[in-house]
Coordinates of C-alpha atoms in Angstrom, one line a residue:
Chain A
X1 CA -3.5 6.3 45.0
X2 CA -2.5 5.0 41.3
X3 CA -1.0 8.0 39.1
X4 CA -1.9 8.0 35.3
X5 CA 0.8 9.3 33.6
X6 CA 1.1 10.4 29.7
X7 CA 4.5 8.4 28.2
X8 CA 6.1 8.2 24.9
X9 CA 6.9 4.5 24.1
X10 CA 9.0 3.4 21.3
X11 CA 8.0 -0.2 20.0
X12 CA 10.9 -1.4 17.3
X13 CA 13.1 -0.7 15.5
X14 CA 13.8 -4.1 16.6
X15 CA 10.8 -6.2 17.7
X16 CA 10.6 -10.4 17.5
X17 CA 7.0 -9.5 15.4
X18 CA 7.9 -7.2 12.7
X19 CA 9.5 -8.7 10.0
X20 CA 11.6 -5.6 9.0
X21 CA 13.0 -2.9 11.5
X22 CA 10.8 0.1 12.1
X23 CA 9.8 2.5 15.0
X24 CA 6.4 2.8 16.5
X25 CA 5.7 5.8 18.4
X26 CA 2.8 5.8 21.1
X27 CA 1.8 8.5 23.2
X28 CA 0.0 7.0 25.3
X29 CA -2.3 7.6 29.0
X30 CA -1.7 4.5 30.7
X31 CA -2.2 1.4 28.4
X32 CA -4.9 3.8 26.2
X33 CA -2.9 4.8 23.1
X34 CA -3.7 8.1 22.4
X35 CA -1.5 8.8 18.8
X36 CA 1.2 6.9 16.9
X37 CA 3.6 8.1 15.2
X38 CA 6.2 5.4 12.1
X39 CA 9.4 6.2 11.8
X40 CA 10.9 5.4 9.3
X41 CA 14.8 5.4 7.4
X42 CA 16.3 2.0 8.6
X43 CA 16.1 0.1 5.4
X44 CA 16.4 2.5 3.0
X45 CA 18.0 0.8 -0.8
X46 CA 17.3 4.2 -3.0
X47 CA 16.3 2.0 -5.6
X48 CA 14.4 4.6 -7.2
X49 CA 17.8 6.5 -7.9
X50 CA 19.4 3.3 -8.5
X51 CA 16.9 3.0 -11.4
X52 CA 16.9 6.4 -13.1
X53 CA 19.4 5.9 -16.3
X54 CA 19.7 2.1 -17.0
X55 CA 17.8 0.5 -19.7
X56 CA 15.0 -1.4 -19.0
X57 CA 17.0 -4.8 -19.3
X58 CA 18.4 -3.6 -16.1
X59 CA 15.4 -1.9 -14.1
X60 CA 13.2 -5.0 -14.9
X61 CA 15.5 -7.0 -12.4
X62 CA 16.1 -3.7 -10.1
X63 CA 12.1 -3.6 -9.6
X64 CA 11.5 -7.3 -8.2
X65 CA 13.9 -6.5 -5.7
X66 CA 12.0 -3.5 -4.4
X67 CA 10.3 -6.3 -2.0
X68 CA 10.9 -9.5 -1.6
X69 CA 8.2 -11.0 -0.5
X70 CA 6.1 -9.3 -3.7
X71 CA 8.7 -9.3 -5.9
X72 CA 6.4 -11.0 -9.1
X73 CA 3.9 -8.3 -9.1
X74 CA 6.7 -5.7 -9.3
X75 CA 8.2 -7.3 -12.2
X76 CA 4.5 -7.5 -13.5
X77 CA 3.6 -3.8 -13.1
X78 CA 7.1 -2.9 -14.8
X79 CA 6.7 -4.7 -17.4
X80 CA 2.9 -3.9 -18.5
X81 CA 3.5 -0.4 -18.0
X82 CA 6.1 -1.0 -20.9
X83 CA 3.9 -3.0 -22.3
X84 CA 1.2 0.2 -22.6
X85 CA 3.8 2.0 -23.3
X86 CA 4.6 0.5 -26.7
X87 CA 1.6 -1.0 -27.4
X88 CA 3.8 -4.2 -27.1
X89 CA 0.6 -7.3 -27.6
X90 CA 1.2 -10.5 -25.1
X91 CA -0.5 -13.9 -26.1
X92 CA -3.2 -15.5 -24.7
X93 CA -1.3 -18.6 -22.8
X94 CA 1.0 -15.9 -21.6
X95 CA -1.3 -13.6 -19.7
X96 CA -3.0 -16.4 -18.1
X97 CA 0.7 -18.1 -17.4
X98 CA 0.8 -14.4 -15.4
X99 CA -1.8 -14.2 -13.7
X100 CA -0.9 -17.9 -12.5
X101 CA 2.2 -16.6 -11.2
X102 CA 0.6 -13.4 -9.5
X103 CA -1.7 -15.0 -7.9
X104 CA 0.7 -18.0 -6.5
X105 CA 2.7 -14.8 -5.6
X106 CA -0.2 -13.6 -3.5
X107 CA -1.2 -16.7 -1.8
X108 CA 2.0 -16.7 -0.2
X109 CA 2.1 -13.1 0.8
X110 CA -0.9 -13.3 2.3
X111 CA -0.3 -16.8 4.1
X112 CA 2.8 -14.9 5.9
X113 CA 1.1 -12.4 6.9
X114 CA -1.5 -14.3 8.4
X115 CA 1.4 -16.5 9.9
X116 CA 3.0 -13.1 11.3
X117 CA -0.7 -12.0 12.7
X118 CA -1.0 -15.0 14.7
X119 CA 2.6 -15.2 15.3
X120 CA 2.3 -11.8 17.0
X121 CA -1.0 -12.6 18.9
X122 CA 1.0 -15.4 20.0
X123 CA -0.7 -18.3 18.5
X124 CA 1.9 -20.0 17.8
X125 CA 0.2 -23.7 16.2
X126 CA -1.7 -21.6 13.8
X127 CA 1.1 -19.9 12.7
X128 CA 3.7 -22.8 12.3
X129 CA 0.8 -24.2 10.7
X130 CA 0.3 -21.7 7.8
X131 CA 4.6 -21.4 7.4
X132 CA 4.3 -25.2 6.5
X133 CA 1.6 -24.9 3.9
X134 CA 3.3 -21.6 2.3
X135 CA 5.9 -24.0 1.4
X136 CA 3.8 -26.0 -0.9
X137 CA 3.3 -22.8 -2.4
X138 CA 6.3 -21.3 -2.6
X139 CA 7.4 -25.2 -4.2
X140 CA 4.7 -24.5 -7.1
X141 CA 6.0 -21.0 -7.6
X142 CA 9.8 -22.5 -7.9
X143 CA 8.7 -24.9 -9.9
X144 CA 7.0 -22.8 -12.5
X145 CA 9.3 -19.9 -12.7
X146 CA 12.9 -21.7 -11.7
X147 CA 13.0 -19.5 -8.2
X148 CA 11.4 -18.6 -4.7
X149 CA 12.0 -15.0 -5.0
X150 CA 12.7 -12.7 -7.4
X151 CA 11.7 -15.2 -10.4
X152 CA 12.2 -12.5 -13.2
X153 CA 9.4 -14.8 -15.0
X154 CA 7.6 -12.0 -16.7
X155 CA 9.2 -10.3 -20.0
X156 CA 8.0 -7.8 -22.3
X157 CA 5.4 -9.5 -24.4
X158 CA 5.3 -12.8 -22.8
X159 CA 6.6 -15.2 -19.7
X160 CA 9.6 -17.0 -19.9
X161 CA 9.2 -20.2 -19.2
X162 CA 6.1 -22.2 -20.3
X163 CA 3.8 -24.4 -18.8
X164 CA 4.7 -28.4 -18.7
X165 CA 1.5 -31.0 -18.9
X166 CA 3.6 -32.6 -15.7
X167 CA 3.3 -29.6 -14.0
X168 CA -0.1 -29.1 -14.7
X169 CA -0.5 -32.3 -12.4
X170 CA 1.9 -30.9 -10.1
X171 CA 0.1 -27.4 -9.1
X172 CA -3.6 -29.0 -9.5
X173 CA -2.6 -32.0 -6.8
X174 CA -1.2 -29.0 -4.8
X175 CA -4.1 -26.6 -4.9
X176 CA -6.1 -29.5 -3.5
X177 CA -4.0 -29.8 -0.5
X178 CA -3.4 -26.0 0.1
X179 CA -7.2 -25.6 -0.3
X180 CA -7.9 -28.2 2.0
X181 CA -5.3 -27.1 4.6
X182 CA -6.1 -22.8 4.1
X183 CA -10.0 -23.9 4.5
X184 CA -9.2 -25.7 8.0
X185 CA -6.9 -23.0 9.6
X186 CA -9.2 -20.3 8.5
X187 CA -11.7 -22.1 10.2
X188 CA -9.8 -22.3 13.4
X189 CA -9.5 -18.8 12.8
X190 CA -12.7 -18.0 12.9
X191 CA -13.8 -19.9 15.9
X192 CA -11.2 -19.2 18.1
X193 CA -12.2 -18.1 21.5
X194 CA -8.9 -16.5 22.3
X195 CA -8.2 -15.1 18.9
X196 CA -11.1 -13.5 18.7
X197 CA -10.6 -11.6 22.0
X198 CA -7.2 -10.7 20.6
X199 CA -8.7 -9.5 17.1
X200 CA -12.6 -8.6 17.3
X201 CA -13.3 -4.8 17.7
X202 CA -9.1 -3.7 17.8
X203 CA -7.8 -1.1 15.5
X204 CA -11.0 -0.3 13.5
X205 CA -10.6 1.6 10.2
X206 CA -13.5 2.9 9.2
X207 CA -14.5 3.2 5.6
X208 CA -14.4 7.0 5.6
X209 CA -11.2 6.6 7.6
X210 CA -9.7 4.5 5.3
X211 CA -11.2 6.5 2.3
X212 CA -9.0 9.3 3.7
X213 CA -5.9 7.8 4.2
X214 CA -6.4 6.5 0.5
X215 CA -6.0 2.9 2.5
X216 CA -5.9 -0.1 -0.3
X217 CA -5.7 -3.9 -0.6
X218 CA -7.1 -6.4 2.0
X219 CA -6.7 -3.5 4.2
X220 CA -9.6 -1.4 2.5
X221 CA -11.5 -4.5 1.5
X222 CA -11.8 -5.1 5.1
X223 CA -13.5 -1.7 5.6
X224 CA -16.0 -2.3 3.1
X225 CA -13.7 -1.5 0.2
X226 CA -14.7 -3.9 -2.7
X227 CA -13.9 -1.3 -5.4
X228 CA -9.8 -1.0 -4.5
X229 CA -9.3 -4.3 -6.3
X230 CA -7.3 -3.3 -9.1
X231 CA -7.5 -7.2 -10.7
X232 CA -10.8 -5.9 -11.5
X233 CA -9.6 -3.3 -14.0
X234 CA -7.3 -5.7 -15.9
X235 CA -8.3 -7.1 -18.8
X236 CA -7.5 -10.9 -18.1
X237 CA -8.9 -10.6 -14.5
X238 CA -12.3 -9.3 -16.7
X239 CA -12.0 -12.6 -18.8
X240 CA -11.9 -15.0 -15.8
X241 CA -14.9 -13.2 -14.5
X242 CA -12.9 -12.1 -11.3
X243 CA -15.5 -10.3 -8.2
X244 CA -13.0 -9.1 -5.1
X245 CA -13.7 -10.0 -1.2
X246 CA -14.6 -7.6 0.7
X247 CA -15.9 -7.5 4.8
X248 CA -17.5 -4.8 6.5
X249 CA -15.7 -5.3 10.5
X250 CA -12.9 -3.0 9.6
X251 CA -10.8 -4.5 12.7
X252 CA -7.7 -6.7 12.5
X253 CA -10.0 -10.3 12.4
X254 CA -11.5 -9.0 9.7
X255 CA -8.2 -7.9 7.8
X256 CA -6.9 -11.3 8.3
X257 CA -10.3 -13.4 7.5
X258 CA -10.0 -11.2 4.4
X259 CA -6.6 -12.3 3.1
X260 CA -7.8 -16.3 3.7
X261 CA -10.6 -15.6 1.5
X262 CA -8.3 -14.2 -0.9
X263 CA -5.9 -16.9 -0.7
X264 CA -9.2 -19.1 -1.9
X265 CA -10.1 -17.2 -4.3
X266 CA -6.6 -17.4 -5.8
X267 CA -7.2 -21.1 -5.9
X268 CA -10.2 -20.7 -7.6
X269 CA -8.4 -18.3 -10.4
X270 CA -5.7 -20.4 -10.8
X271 CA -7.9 -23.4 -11.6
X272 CA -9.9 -21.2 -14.1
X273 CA -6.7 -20.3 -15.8
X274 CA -5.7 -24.3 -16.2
X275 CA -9.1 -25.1 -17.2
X276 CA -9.0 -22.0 -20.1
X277 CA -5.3 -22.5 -20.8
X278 CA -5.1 -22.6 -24.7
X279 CA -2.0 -23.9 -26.4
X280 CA 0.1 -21.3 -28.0
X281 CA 3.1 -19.1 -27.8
X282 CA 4.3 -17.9 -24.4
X283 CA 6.5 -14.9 -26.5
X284 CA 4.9 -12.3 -28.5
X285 CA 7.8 -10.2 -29.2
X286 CA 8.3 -6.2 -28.9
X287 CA 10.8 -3.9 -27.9
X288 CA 9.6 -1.3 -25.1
X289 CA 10.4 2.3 -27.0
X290 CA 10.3 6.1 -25.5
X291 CA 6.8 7.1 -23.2
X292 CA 5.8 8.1 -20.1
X293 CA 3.0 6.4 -18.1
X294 CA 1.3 5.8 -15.0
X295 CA 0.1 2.3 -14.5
X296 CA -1.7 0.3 -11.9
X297 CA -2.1 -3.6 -10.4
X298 CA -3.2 -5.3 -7.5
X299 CA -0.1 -6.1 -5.6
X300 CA -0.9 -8.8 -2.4
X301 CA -1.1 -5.5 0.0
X302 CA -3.1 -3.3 -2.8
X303 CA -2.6 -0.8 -5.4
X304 CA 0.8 -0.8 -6.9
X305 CA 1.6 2.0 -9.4
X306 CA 4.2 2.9 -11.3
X307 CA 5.2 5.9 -13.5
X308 CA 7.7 6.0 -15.4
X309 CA 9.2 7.7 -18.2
X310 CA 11.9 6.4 -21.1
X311 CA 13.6 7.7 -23.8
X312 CA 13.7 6.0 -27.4
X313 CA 16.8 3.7 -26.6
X314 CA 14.5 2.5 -23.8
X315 CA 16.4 3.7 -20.5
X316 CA 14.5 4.7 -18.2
X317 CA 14.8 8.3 -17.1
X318 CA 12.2 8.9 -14.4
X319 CA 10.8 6.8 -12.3
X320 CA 8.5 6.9 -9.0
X321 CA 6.9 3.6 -7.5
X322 CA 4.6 4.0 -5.1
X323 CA 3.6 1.1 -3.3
X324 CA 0.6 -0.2 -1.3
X325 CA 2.3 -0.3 1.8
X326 CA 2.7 3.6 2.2
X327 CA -1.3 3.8 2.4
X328 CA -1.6 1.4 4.9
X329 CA 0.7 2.0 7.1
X330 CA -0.4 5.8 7.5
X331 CA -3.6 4.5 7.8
X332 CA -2.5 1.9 10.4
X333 CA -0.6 4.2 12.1
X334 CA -3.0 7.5 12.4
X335 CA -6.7 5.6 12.1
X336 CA -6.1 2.4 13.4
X337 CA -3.8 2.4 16.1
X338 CA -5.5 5.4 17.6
X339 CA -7.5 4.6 20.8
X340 CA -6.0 1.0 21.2
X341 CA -7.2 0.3 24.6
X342 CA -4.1 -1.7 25.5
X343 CA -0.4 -1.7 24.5
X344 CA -0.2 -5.1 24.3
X345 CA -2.4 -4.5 20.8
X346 CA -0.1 -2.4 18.7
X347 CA 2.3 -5.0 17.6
X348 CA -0.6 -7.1 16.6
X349 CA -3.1 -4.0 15.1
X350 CA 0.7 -3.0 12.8
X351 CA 0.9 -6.5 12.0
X352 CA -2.2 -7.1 10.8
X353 CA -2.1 -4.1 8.3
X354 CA 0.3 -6.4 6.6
X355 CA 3.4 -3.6 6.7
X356 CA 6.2 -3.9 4.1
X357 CA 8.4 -1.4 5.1
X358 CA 10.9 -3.1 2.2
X359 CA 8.0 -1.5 -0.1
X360 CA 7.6 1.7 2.0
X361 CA 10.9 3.1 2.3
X362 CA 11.9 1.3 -1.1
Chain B
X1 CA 19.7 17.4 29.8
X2 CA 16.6 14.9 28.8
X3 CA 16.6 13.1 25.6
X4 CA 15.2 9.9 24.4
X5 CA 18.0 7.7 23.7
X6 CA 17.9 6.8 19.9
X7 CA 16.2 9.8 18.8
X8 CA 17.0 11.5 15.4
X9 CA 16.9 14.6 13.4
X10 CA 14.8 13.5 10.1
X11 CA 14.6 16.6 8.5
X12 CA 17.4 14.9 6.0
X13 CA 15.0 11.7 5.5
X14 CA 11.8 14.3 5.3
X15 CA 13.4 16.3 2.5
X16 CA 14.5 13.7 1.0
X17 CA 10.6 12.4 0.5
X18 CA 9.2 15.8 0.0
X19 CA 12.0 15.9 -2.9
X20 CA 10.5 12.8 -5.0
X21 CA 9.3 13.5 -8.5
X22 CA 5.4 13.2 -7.3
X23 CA 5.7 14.7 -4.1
X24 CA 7.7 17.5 -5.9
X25 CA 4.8 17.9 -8.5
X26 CA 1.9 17.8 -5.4
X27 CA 3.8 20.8 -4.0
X28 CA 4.5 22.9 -7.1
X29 CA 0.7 22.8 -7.5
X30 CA 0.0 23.6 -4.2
X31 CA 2.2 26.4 -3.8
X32 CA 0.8 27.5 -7.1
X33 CA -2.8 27.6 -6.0
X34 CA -1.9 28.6 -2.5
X35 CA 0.4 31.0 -3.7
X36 CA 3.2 30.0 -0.8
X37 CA 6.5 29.5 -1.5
X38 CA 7.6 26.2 -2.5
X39 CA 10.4 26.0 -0.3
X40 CA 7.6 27.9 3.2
X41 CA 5.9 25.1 2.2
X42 CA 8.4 22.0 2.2
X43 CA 9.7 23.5 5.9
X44 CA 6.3 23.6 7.1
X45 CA 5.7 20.1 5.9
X46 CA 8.4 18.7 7.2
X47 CA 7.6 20.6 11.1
X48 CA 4.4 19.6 10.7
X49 CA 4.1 16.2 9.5
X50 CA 5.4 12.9 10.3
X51 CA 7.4 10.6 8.0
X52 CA 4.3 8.6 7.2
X53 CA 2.1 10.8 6.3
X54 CA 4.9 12.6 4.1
X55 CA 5.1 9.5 2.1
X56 CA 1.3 9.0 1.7
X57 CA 1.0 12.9 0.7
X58 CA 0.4 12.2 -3.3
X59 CA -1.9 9.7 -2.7
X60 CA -4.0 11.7 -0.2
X61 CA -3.8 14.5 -2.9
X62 CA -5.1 12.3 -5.7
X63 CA -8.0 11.0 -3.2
X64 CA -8.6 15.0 -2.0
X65 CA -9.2 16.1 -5.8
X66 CA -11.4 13.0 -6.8
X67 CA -13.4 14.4 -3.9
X68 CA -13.1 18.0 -4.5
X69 CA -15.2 17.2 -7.3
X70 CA -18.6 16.5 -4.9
X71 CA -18.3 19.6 -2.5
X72 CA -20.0 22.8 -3.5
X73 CA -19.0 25.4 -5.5
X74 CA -17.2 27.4 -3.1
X75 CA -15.6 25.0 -0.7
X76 CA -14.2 23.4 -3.8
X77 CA -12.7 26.3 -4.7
X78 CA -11.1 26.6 -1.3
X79 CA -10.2 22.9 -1.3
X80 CA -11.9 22.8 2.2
X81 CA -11.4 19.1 2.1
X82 CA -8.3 19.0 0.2
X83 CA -6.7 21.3 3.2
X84 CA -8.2 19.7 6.0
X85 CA -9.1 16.1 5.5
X86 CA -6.3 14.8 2.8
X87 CA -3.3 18.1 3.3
X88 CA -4.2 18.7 6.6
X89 CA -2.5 21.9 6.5
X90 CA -5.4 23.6 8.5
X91 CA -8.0 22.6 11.0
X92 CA -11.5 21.6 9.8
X93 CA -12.8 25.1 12.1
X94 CA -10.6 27.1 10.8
X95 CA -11.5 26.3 7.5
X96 CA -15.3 26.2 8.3
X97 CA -14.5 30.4 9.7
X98 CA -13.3 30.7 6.1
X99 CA -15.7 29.5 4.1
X100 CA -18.7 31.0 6.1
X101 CA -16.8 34.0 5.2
X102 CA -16.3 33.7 1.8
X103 CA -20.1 33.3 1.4
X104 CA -20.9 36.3 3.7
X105 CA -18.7 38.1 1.0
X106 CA -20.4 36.6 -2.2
X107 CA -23.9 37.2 -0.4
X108 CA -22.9 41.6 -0.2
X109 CA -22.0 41.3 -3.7
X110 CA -18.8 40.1 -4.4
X111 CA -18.0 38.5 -7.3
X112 CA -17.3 34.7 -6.5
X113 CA -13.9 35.3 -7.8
X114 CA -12.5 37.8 -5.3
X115 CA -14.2 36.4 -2.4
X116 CA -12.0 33.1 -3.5
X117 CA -9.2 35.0 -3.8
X118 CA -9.9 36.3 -0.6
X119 CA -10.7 33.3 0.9
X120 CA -7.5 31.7 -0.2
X121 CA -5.5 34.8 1.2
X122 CA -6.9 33.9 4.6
X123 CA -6.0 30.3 4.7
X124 CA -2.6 31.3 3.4
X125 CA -2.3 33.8 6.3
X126 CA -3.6 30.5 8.8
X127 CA -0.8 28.5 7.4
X128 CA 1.8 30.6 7.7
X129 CA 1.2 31.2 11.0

């Protein structure tokens, strides 16, 4: 007679789906997982600390390496909330230069996610498929801002490098092809036979659920969250006439459906902002003075905030970031993971809450 | 003797989380209102909780208020929610005990105040447990 036995198993620190080392937990009754646990601590930087005492020259480039995969809404966020601060004004060509950036930022966040979701669920073509257009992403990124990662484009009152007419040409040709190429895959996506087996109806977060857990980003819009888009708080979001995704399914197709309409309507920004781009200065000026604030943006994964608190030479001397990834994971972990009906889902239900644990632990 | 191989103590790592600026703020103001002590309250934490949900803590807090706001009268002076749903420092029947309670007190005639007070002696005594 078969035996059904409670057991305890670990999934990571080390797994060949999770981008960054970190423990799942499952108690589970057979393959039926009946609670996860994350544990954390194996990529701890203490940044935080790192950050407490140095002028803001310094923590500008200490908070893009929080995460490198978001590291342009970091700097962002930093430098707004400076920006508040001290009432510090950016011009017109400027703000849209950022949200350019930002939004290139997230297309390719969210393409590796999706790359890592279908990665994990072992469809391998689709994934290989999305690594290769992220590059022509990550090519318009470098080209704009001089880097991949960690670009350190965005200054207090203004970018620093502006916009070339050739370049113009450049990101407009590529948009095309990334459109065309995102439109097809998310396609294949969505009719997939076997991917929807592996995706429709596993590790469901429910609105309330995720209301709870305070969930954000494609995470929450996928519950039926419209309203946790931060972009639509910002002021040159407002201009563009930005309206967030959102999908009622709450399960892991939905999450990733979510983040390839998002990537679209990045496209769709981005040619807004060439179309409105006015000619101008990229640099307003303004030294960021003594304050304390807490400020918000849409980071790929959701709600980024930062608070902070200078003195009048401008060093910063508190400072706690909390980033989107710490909702979502809890949420992942104690909502969605809960009542997985097979083992085999976990990797897959994690992955598809987009975890940073970079971000997380920070 | 049975372990699991790689297991850790992270009552380090746990402090070290429930020792941030906001976390440090959530439980000042939660000690305050529950009138524990801080450092009851960061032990019981950290034997209660895991490492996620430690981290998530001052958002769940910020999301409990916001919702405090739509409970009635009494249950948001309890934090019913708050201490359930978003701290889940007590069960939901527990708390549901001491609110039915608190309004069999206010219903003989006490003042809305004291049977708070009250109220918020008995979920202190739950907690401590």
């Amino acid at each position: 007679m078969k035996r059904t036995v409670d057991v305890s198993v670990p999934i990571g620190p080390i797994h060949p789906c999770f981008k960054e080392p970190a423990r799942v937990k499952c108690e589970t009754k057979g393959e039926f997982v009946i609670s996860a646990e994350v544990e954390l601590g194996y990529m701890k930087k203490g940044i935080e600390r790192i950050m407490r005492g140095r002028p803001w020259q310094e923590v500008m480039f200490l908070a893009e390496r929080v995460c490198g995969i978001c590291s342009v809404i970091h700097n962002m966020v930093f430098i707004e909330a400076l920006e508040q601060m001290s009432t510090i004004a950016v011009p017109e060509r400027a703000a849209l230069l950022r949200v350019i950036v930002n939004e290139l930022d997230r297309m390719q966040s969210h393409i590796l996610a999706n790359f890592s979701y279908c990665y994990t669920i072992e469809h391998e073509t689709l994934a290989m498929y999305l690594l290769d257009v992220r590059e022509h992403v990550m090519d318009e990124l470098e080209r704009i801002t001089g880097a991949r990662v960690t670009c350190a484009y965005i200054v207090p009152g203004g970018v620093r490098f502006d916009l070339r007419s050739e370049d113009v040409l450049h990101l407009r040709a590529n948009l095309a092809v990334i459109e065309e190429e995102v439109t097809r895959y998310m396609h294949m996506f969505e009719g997939g036979p076997l991917i929807a087996l592996r995706s429709r109806e596993i590790g469901v977060l429910s609105r309330g659920a995720a209301l709870e857990a305070h969930a954000v980003g494609p995470t929450a819009r996928a519950s039926g969250m419209p309203e946790t888009d931060r972009r639509i708080h910002h002021p040159t979001y407002k201009k563009l006439g930005f309206s967030p995704v959102s999908r009622t399914e709450g399960d892991n197709y939905a999450r990733i459906m979510v983040r390839f309409q998002e990537v679209l309507e990045s496209i769709s920004i981005i040619r807004k902002c060439l179309d409105t781009l006015p000619e101008g200065p990229i640099r307003g000026g303004g030294i960021p003075g003594a304050g304390e604030i807490a400020y918000s943006g849409e980071a790929p994964r959701g709600e980024l905030s930062y608070f902070i608190k200078t003195d009048a030479a401008g060093r910063v001397v508190d400072i706690s970031i909390q980033t989107p990834s710490i909702m979502n994971i809890e949420a992942c972990c104690h909502y969605m993971l809960k009542g997985v009906s097979s083992l085999a889902d976990v990797p897959s239900t994690f992955v598809s809450a987009d975890p940073c644990i970079a971000c997380t632990e920070r | 003797m049975t372990a699991f191989m790689y297991e850790k103590d992270l009552s380090a790592m746990k402090y070290a989380i429930l020792t941030s600026t906001r976390h440090d703020r959530m439980i000042r103001e939660i000690a305050a209102e529950l009138d524990i002590p801080q450092i009851r309250l960061r032990k019981l934490m950290m034997d209660r909780f895991d490492m996620m949900l430690l981290e998530n803590l001052p958002a769940r807090y910020d999301q409990g208020k916001n919702s405090r706001k739509t409970e009635n009268p009494v249950e948001k002076d309890l934090g019913a929610g708050l201490y359930t749903r978003a701290i889940p420092l007590i069960s939901s029947s527990e708390m549901g005990k001491i609110t039915e309670q608190v309004q069999t007190l206010i219903r003989e005639g006490t003042s809305e105040h004291e049977a708070v007070v009250a109220g918020r002696k008995m979920i202190r005594g739950v907690i401590l447990q």
